[in-house]
Coordinates of C-alpha atoms in Angstrom, one line a residue:
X1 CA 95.4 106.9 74.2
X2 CA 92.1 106.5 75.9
X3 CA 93.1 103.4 77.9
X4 CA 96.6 105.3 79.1
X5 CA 94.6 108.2 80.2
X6 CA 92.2 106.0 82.1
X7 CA 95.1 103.9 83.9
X8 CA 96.7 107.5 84.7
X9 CA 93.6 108.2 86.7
X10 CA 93.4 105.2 88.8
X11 CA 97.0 105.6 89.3
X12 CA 96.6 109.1 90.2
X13 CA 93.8 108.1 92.6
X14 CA 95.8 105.7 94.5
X15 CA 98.3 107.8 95.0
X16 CA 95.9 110.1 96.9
X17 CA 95.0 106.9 99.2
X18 CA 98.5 106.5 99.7
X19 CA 98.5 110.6 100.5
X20 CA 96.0 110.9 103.1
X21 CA 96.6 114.3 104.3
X22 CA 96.8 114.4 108.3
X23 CA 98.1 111.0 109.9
X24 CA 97.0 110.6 113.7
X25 CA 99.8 109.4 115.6
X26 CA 99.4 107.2 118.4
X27 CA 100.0 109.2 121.8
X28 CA 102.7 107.0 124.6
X29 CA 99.5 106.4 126.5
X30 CA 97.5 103.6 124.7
X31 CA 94.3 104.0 127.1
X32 CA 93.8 107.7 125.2
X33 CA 92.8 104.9 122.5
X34 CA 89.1 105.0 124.4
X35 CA 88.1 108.0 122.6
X36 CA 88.1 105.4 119.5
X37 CA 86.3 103.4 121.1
X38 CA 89.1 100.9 120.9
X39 CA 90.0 100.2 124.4
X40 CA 87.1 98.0 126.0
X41 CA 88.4 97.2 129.4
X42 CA 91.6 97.7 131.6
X43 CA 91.8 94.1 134.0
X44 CA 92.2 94.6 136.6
X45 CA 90.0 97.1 136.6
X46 CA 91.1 99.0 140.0
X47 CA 94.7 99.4 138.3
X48 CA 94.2 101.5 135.5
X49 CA 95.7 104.9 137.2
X50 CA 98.7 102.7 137.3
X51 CA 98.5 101.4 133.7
X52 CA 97.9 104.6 132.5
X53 CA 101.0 106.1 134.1
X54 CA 103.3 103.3 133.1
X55 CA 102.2 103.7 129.7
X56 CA 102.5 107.8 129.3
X57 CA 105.8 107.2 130.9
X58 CA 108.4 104.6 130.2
X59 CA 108.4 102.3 127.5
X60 CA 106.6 99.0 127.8
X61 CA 106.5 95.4 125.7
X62 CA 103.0 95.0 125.0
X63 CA 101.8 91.3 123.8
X64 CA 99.2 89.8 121.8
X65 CA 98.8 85.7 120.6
X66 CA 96.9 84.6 117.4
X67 CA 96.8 80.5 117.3
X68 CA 98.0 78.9 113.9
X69 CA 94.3 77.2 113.2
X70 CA 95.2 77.8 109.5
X71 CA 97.3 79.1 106.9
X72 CA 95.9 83.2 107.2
X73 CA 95.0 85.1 109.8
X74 CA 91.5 86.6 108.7
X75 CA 89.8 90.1 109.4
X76 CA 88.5 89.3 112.6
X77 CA 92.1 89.5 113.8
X78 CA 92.7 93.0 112.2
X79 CA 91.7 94.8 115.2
X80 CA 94.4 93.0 117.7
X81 CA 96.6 93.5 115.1
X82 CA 96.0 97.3 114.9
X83 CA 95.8 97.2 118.7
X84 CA 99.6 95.9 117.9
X85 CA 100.4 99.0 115.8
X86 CA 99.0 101.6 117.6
X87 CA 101.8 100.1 120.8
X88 CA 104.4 100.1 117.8
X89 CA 103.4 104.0 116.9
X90 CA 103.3 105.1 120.3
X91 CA 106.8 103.9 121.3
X92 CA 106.0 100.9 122.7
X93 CA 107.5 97.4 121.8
X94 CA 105.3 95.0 120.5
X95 CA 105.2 91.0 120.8
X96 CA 103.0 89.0 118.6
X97 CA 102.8 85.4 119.9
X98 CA 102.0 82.6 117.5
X99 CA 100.3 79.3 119.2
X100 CA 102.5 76.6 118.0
X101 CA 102.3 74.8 120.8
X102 CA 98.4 76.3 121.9
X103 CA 96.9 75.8 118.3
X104 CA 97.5 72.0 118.8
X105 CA 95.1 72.4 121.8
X106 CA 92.6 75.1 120.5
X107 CA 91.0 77.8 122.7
X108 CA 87.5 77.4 123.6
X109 CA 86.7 81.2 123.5
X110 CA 83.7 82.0 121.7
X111 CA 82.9 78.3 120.7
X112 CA 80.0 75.7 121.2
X113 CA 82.1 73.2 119.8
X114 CA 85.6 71.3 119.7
X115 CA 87.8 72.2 117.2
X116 CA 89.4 70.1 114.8
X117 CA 92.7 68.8 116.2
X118 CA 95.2 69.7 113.5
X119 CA 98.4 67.6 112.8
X120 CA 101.7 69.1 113.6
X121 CA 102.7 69.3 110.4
X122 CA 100.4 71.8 109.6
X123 CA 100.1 73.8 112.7
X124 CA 103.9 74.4 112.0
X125 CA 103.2 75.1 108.7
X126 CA 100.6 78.1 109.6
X127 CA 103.0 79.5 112.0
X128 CA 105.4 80.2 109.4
X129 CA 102.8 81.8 106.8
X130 CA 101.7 83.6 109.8
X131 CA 104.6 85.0 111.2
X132 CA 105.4 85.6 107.5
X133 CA 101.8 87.7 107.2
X134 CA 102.1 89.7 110.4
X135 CA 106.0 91.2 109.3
X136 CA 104.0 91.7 106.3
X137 CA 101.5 94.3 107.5
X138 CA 104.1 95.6 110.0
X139 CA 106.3 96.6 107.1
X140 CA 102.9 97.5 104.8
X141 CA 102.1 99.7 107.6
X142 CA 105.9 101.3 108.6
X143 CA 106.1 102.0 104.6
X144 CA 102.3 103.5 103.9
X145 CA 101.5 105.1 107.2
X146 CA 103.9 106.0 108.8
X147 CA 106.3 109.4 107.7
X148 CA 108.1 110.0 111.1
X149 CA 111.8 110.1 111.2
X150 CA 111.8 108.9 114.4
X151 CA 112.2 104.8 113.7
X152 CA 109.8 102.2 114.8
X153 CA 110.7 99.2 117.4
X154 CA 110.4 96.0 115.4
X155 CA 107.9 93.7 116.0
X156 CA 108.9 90.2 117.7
X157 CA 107.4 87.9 117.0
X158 CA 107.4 84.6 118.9
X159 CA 106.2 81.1 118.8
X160 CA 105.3 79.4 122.0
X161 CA 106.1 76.0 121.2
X162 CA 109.7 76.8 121.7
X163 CA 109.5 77.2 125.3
X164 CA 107.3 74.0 125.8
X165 CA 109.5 71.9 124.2
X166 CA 111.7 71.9 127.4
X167 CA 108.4 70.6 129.5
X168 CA 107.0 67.4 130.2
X169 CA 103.7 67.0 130.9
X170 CA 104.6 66.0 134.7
X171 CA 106.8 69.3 135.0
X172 CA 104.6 71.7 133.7
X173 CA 101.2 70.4 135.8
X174 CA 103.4 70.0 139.2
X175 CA 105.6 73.4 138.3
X176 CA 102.6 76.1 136.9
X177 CA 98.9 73.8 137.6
X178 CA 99.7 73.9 141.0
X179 CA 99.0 77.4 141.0
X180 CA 95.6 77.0 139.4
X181 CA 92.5 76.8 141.7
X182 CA 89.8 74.6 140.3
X183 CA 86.6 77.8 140.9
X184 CA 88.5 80.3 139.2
X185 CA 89.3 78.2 136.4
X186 CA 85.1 76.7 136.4
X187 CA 84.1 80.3 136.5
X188 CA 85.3 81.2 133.2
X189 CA 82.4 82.1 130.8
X190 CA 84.4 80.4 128.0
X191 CA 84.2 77.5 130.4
X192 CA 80.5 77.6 131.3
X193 CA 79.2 78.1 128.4
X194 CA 80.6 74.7 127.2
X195 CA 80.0 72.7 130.4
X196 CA 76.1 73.2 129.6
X197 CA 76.2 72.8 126.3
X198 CA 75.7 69.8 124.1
X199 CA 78.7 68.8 123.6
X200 CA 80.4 69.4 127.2
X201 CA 84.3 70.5 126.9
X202 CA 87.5 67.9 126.9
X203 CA 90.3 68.4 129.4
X204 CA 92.2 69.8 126.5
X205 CA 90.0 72.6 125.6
X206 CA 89.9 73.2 129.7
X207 CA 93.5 73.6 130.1
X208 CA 94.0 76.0 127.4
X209 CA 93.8 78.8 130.1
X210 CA 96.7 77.3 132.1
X211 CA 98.8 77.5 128.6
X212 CA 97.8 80.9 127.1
X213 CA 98.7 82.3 131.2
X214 CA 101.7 80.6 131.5
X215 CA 102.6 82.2 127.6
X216 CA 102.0 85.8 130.1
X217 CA 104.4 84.8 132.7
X218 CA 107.0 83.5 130.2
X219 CA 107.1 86.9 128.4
X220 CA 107.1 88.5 131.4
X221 CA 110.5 86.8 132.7
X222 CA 112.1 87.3 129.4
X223 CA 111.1 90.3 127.5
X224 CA 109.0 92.3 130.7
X225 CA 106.1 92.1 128.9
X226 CA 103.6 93.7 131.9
X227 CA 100.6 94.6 129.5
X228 CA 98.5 91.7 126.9
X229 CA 96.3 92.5 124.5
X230 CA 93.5 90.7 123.2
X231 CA 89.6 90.8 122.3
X232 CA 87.1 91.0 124.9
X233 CA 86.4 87.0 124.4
X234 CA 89.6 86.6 125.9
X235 CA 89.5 88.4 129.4
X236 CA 88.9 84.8 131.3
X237 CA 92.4 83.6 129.9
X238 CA 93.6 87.2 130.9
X239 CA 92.9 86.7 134.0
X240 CA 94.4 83.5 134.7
X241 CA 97.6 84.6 133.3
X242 CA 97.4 87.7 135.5
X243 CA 96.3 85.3 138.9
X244 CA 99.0 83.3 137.7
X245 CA 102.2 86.2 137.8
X246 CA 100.8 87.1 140.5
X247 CA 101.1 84.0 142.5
X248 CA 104.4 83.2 141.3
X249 CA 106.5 86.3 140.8
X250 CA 104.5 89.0 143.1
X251 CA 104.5 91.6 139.8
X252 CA 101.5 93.5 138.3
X253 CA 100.7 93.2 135.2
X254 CA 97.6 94.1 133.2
X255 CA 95.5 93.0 130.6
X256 CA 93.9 95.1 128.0
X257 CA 91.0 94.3 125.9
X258 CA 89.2 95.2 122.6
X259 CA 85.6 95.4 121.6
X260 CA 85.0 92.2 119.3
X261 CA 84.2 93.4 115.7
X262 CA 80.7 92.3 114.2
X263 CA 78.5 92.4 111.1
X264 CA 74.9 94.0 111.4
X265 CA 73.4 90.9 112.7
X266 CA 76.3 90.9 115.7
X267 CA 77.8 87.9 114.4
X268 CA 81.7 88.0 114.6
X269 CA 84.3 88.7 111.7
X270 CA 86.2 85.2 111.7
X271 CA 86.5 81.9 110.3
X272 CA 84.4 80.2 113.1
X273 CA 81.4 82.2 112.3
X274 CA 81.2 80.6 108.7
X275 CA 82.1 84.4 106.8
X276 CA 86.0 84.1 106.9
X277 CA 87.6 87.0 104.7
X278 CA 91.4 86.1 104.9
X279 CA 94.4 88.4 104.9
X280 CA 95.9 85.9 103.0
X281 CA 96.1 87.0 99.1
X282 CA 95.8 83.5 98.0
X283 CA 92.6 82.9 100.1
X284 CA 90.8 85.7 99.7
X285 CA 92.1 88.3 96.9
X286 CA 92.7 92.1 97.3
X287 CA 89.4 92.5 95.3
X288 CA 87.4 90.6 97.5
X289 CA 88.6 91.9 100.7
X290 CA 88.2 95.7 99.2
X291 CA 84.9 94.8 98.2
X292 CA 83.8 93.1 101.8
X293 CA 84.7 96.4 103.4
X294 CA 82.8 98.8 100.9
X295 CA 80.2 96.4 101.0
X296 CA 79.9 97.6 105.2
X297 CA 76.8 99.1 105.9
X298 CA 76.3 102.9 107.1
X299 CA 75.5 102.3 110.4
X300 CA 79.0 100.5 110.9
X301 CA 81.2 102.3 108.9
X302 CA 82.5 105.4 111.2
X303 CA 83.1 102.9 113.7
X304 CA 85.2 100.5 111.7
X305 CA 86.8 103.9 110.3
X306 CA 88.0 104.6 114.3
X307 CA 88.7 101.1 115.0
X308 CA 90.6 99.9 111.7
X309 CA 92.4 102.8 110.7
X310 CA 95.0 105.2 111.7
X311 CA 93.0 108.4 110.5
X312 CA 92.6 111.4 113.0
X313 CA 88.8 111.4 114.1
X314 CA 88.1 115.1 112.4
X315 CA 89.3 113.3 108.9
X316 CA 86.9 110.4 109.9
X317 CA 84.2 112.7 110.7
X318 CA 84.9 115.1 107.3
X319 CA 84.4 112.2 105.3
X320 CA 81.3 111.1 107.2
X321 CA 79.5 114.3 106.3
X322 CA 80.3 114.0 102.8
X323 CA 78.6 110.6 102.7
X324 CA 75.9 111.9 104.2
X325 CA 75.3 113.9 101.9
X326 CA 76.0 112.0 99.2
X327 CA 75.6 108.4 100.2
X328 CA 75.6 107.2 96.4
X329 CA 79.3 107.4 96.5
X330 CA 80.4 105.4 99.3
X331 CA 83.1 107.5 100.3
X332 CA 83.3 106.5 104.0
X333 CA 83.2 102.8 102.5
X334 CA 85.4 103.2 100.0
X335 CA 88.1 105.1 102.5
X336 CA 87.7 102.5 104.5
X337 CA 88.6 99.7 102.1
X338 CA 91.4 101.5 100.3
X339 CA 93.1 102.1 103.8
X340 CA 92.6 98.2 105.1
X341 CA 93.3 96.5 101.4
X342 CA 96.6 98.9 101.7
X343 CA 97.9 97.9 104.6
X344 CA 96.9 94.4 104.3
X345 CA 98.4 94.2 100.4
X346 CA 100.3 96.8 100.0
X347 CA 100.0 99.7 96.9
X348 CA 100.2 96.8 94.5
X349 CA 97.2 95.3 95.9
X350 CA 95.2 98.1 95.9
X351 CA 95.4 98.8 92.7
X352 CA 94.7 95.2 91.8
X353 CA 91.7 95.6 93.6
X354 CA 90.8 99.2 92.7
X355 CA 91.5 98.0 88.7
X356 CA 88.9 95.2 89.1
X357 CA 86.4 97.4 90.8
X358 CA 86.7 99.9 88.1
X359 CA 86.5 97.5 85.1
X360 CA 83.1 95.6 87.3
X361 CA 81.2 99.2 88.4
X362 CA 82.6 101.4 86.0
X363 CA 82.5 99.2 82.6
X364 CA 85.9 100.4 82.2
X365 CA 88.2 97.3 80.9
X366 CA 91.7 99.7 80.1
X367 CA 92.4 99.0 83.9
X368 CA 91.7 95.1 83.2
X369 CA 94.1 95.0 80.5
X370 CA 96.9 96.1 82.5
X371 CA 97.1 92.8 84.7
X372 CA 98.2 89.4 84.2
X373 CA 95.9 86.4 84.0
X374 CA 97.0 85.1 87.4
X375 CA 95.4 88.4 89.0
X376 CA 92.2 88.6 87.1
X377 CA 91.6 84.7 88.0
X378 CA 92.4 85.5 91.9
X379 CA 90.4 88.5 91.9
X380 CA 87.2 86.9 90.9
X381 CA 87.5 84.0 93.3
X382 CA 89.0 82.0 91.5
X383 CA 87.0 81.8 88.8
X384 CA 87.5 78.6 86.3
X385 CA 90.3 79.3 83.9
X386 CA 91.2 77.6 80.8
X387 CA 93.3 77.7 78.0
X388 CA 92.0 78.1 74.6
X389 CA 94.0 77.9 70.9
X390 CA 91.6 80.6 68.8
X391 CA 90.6 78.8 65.3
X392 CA 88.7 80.4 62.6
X393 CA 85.1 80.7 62.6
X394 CA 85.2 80.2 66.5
X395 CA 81.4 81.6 67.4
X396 CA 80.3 82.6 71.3
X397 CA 78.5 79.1 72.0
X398 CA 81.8 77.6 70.9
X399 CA 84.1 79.6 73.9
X400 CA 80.9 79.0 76.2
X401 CA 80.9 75.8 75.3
X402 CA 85.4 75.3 75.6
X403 CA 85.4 77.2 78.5
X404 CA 83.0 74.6 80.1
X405 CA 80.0 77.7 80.9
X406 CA 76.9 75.6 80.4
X407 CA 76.4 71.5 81.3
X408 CA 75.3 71.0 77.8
X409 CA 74.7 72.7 74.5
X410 CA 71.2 73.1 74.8
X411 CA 71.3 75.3 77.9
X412 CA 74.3 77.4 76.3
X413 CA 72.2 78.5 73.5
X414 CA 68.9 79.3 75.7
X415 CA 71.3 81.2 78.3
X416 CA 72.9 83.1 75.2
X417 CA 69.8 83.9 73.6
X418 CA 67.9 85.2 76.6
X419 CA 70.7 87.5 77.2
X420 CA 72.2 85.9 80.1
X421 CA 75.9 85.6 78.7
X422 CA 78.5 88.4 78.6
X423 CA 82.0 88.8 76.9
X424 CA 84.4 91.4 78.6
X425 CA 81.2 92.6 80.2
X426 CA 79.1 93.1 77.3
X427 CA 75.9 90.8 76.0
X428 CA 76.5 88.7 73.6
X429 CA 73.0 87.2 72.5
X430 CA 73.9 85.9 69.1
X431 CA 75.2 81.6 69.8
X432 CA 76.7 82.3 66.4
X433 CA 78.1 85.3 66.0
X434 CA 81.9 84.7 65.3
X435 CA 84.7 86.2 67.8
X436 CA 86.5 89.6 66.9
X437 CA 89.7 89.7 68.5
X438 CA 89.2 93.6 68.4
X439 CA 86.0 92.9 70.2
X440 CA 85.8 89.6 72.3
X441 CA 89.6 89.5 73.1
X442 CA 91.5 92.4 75.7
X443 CA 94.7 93.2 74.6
X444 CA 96.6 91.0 77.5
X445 CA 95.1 88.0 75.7
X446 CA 91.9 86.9 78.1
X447 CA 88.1 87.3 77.3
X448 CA 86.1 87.8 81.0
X449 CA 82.9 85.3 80.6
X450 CA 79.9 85.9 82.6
X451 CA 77.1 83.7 83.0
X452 CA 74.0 85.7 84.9
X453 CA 75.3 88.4 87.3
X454 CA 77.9 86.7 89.2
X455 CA 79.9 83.3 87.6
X456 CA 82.7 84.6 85.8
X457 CA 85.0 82.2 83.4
X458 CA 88.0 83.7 82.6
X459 CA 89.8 82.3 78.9
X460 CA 93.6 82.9 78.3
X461 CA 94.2 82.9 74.4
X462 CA 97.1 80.9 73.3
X463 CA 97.6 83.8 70.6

């Protein structure tokens, strides 16, 4: 009775993440984004009475690219892809472009290095999981936030390599480079930072800007894409695409871009920076991802609340003066996690994640009991699991011992009888005290092994 109750609660409390009262809806004109913080700069600049008219007035195709450099987009693309929803929400039709042809050639923003070239294979690979990843969050997010009856314009989303495939190299240098000039293309910070560095740049890394404008111009001809979207590491490329309509089909066209997102030391959220948290469930688990944003400190959180999510700025600053008040609780942090692991994973996801959290923080294991094996294993980053037929007399060194804890016996026995080893989250100091399935075993058939504070071991009983 006592584990139901508890599950109702967590239910209960998810379905008031799922009810956050007011929704703020996007208004026609994306620039009104500014008073989020969310719109950095307008390229070119002197245009943005224009933009800002065509936007509040007609609808426009708005376009974004993330290169297939693996298998998951991670949270340091959140932001774009929010930039993406807020066009959705406010009428607009938006474009998400998916490097199949760039990623083979890797873009030099924001590097000191080359990256890895990656086989085609596998760059074709990632396009599919992450075209499959993006309709993901753009139905996560149509289902979860959004209660208008008015419908929503689809995303499209597009791979680049389909429109290269009909150039040779000749073609495309003597039909687009020829509209390149050599000191724009050198000016590019991207491009000077590498030229004095190290490692210098290749002529591959170089001519990424001629690809990612000629992606601009291709859009532009087919869908009327007139506005790009993109992080403010990417305004060099931004302007090459828009030098590059220019040049060729005399139209304007405008770039918008978004304020990088950063830890407290200023380093970026992404894989390059060494911190990757995926979007991708089998990289990085709900749990993990929940816990990375509740982990955010206070002097970040409001802003990631006005960048990330699609709350109206008095909800955002109600909730803000509660924490304040009571820090303790990490409400801002935990709103904040609940809305991202939501629209990232869906409802099932959040309570995967919430259900962990509870079992971790609170000591409460009813909510572990309610998953299978597969999501406790993934939840604790992937934590060792193994197998193990019960037989009578089994004692806690024995499972420590099975479920391959300790390198040897000796150093099982001194962990255990220091108190450093824990069953379903409780010490269990005695090497020879004999397992109580009442006790040692949850009712869906798994004991949760800890060794110290954070390496977990995770048994499935072959009952």
């Amino acid at each position: 009775m006592l584990a139901s109750t508890r599950t109702f609660q967590l239910k209960a409390r998810l379905k008031t993440l799922l009810r956050q009262p007011a929704r703020w809806y996007t208004e026609r004109n994306i620039l009104k984004l500014r008073d989020r913080g969310f719109i950095q700069d307008v390229f070119p600049a002197e245009t943005i009475d224009k933009a800002s008219s065509m936007l509040g007035s007609t609808c426009q195709t708005v376009y974004a690219g993330f290169d297939p450099t693996a298998n998951s987009l991670h949270v340091g693309n959140l932001l774009v892809l929010i930039g993406l929803l807020h066009t959705q929400r406010a009428g607009h039709q938006p474009i998400a472009l998916v490097g199949g042809a760039t990623g083979l050639i890797g873009d030099p923003s924001g590097r000191k290095t080359e990256r890895q070239q990656l086989e085609t294979e596998a760059v074709e690979h990632n396009v599919t999981c992450i075209r499959r990843q993006i309709e993901t969050i753009f139905a996560n997010h149509e289902r979860f936030f959004w209660d208008r009856p008015s419908s929503l314009k689809p995303v499209l989303v597009v791979n680049n390599a389909d429109w290269y495939r009909q150039y040779s190299f000749v073609d495309f240098m003597a039909n687009v480079g020829r509209h390149f000039r050599m000191g724009a293309m050198l000016s590019r910070s991207s491009v000077q930072t590498r030229l004095t560095s190290e490692s210098g740049m290749s002529f591959t890394e170089f001519s990424y800007q001629l690809f990612q404008a000629y992606d601009w111009l291709h859009l532009l001809r087919q869908h009327n894409c007139r506005f790009q979207l993109g992080g403010s590491d990417q305004m060099g490329n931004i302007m090459s695409g828009q030098e590059l309509i220019s040049r060729t089909d005399g139209k304007e066209v405008f770039g918008l871009t978004l304020p990088l997102v950063t830890n407290e030391e200023g380093d970026k959220f992404g894989k390059s920076a060494g911190n990757a948290v995926w979007l991708s469930d089998d990289r990085t688990s709900p749990y993990a991802m929940y816990q990375f944003f509740v982990r955010t400190p206070d002097s970040e959180v409001e802003k990631l609340l006005r960048l990330l999510t699609f709350l109206p700025v008095q909800t955002i600053e109600q909730a803000m003066a509660r924490h304040r008040r009571t820090p303790e609780l990490w409400e801002a942090q935990k709103l904040l996690a609940g809305e991202l692991t939501k629209l990232v994973h869906g409802e099932a996801g959040l309570y995967k994640a919430m259900a962990i959290s509870r079992a971790l923080y609170n000591g409460d294991l009813s909510t572990l009991e309610q998953l299978e094996v597969r999501d406790v294993a993934q939840s604790f980053g992937g934590a060792p699991l193994c197998e193990i037929l019960p037989e009578p007399g089994m004692t806690v060194l024995d499972v420590a011992l099975r479920a391959r804890c300790f390198p040897s016996r000796a150093d099982a026995e001194r962990i255990i009888g220091a108190g450093g080893f824990s069953i379903n989250l409780k010490k269990a100091k005695n090497p020879a005290e004999v397992l109580s399935p009442s006790v040692h075993i949850l009712s869906n058939r798994i004991s949760l092994l800890r060794v110290g504070k954070r390496n977990y071991y995770i048994v499935k009983w072959l009952l």
